[in-house]
Short mmCIF file of C-alpha atoms in Angstrom, two decimals:
data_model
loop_
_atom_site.label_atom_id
_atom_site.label_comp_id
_atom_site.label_asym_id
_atom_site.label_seq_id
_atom_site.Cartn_x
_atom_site.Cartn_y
_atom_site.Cartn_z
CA UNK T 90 76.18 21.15 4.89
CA UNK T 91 77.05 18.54 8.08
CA UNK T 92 74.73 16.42 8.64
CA UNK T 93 73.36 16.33 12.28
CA UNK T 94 74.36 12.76 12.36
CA UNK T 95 78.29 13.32 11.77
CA UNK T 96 77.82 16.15 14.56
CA UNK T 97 76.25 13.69 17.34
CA UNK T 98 79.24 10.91 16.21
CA UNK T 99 82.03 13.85 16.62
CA UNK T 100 80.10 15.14 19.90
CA UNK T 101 80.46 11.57 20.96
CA UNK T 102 84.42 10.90 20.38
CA UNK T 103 85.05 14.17 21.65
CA UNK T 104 83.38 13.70 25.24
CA UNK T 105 84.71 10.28 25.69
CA UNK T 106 88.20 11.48 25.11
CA UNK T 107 87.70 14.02 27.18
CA UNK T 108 86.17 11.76 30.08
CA UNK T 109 90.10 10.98 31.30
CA UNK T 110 90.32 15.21 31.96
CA UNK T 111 87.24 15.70 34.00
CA UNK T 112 87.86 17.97 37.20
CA UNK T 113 85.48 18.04 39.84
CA UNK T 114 84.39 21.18 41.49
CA UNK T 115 87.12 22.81 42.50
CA UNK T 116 89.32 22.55 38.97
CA UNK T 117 91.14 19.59 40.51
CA UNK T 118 92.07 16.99 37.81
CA UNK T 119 91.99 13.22 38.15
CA UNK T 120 94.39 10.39 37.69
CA UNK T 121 93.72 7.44 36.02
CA UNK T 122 92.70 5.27 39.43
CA UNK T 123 90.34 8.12 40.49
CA UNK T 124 92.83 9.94 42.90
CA UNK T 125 93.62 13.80 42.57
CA UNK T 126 96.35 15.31 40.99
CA UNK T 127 98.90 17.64 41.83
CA UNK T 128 97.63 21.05 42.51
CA UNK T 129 99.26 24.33 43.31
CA UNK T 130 99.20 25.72 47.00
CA UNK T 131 97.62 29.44 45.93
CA UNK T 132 99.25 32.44 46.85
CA UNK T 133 96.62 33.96 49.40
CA UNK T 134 96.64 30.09 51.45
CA UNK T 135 100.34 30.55 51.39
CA UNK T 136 100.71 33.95 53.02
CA UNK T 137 97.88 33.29 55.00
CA UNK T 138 99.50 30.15 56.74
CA UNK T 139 102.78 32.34 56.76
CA UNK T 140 101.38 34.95 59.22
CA UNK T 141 99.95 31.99 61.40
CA UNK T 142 103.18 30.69 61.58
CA UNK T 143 102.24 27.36 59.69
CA UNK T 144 105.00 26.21 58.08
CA UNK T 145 105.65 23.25 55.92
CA UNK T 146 106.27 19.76 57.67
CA UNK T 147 104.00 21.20 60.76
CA UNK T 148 101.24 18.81 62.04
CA UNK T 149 99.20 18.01 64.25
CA UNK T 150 95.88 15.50 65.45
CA UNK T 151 92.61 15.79 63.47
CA UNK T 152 89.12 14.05 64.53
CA UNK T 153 88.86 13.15 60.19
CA UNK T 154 84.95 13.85 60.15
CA UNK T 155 83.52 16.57 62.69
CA UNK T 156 80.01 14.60 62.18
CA UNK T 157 81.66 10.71 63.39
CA UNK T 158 83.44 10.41 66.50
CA UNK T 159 82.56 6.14 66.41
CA UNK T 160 84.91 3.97 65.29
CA UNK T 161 84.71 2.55 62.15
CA UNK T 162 83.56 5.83 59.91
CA UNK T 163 82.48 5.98 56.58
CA UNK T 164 84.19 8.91 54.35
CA UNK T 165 82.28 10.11 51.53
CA UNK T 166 83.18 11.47 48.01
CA UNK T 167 83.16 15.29 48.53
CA UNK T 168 83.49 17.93 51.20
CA UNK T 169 84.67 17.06 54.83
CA UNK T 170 84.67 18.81 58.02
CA UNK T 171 87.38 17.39 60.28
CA UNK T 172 88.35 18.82 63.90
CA UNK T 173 91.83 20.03 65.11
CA UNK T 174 92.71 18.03 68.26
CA UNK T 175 95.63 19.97 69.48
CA UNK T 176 96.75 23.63 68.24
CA UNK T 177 98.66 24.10 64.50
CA UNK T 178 100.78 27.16 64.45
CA UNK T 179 98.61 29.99 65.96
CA UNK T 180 95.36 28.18 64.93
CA UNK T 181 93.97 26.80 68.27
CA UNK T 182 92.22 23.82 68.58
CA UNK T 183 89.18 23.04 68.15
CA UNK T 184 89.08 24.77 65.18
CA UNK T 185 87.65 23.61 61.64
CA UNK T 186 89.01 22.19 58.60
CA UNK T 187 87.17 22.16 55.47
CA UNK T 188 88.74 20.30 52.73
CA UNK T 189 87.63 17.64 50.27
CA UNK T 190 87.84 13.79 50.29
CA UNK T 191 88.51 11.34 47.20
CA UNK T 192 87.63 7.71 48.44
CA UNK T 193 88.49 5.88 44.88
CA UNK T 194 92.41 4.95 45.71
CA UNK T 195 93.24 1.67 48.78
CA UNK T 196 93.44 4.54 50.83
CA UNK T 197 91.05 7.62 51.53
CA UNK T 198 93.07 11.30 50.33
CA UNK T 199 91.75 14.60 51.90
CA UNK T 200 93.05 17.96 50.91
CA UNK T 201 92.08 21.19 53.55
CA UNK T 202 91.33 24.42 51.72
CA UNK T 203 89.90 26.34 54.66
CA UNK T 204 90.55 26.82 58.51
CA UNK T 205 87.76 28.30 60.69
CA UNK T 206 88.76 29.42 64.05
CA UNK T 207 86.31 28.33 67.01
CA UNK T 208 87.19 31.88 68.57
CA UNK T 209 85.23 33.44 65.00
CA UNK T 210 86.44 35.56 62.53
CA UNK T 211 86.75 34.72 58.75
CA UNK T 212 87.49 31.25 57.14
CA UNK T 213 91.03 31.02 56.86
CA UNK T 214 92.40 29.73 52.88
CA UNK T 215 95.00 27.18 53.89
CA UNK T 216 97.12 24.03 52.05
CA UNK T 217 96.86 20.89 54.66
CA UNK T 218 96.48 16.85 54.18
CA UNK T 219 95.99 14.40 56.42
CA UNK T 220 98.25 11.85 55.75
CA UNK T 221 98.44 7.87 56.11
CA UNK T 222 100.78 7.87 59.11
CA UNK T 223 99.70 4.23 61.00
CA UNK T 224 97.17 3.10 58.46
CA UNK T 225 94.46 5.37 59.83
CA UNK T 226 93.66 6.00 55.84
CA UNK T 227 93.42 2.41 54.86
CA UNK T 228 90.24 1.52 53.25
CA UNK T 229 88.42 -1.52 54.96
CA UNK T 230 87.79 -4.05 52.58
CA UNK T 231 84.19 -3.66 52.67
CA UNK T 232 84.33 -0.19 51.35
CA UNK T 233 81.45 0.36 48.65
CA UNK T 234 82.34 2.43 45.67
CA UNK T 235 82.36 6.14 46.50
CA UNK T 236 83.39 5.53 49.84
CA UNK T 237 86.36 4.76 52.41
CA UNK T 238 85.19 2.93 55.55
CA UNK T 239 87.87 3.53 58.21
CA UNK T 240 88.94 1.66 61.75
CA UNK T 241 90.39 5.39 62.90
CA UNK T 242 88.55 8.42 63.78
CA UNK T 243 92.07 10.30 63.80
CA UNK T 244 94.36 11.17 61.38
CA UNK T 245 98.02 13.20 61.00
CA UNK T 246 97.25 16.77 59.50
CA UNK T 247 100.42 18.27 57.41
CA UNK T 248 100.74 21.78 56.18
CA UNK T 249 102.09 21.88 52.57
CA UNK T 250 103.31 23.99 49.89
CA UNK T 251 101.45 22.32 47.13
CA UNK T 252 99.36 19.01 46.49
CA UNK T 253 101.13 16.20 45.27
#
């Protein structure tokens, strides 16, 4: 018989090597500094973005947080819903883009999973980023733990194939 003691110690070793795997909701796994990893583009976002004629390398203007339109903003760990300023592919703007936001890197990294038109209809499954461009992702210095404090309400939105 294994005693209960041996069970708790292997318990133990086994969660705290496991602790360097953990995925947040969503399946998405971390690196080492906090930041996501790479992550497929599924099938559905990619057809989906297809027959709206977003392509790869298209971009346009988001307002980063629907909620803050003040400069600086504070980002949160977790979901985000930012604002298209100007149309991508046949998506007008204003439309929606839900997505999530990591805050542990020097720089704040948001992934968009959904599009919701302002005209209705359906949430749309889509692979976007908003991307660094002029520093508008830069963490302020005074950024607490589990959050990115930012000079720039705006931010470059990309359509991609995958997450890198």
């Amino acid at each position: 018989m294994i005693s209960p003691k041996l069970v708790r110690s292997c318990c133990s070793v086994l969660l705290l090597s496991l602790a360097g795997c953990v995925t947040p909701a969503g399946g998405v796994s971390l690196r080492p500094d906090g930041t996501p990893g790479p992550e497929a583009c599924p099938e559905e976002a990619r057809k989906a973005m297809n027959y709206l004629r977003m392509f790869v390398g298209e971009a346009t203007l988001v307002q980063v947080d629907a909620n803050q339109s003040a400069s600086p903003i504070t980002l949160y760990d977790g979901p985000i819903e930012s604002m298209l300023e100007d149309n991508l592919g046949l998506l007008d703007a204003p439309s929606r883009l839900y997505g999530r936001v990591w805050t542990s890197g020097s720089q704040a990294v948001i992934r968009y999973y959904e599009a919701q038109p302002m005209n209705g209809g359906n949430k749309i499954p889509v692979c976007a980023v908003a991307r660094l461009g002029l520093g508008q992702l830069r963490k302020r210095p005074d950024s607490q733990p589990g959050t990115a404090v930012l000079d720039h309400t705006h931010a470059g939105v990309f359509i991609v194939d995958s997450f890198r």
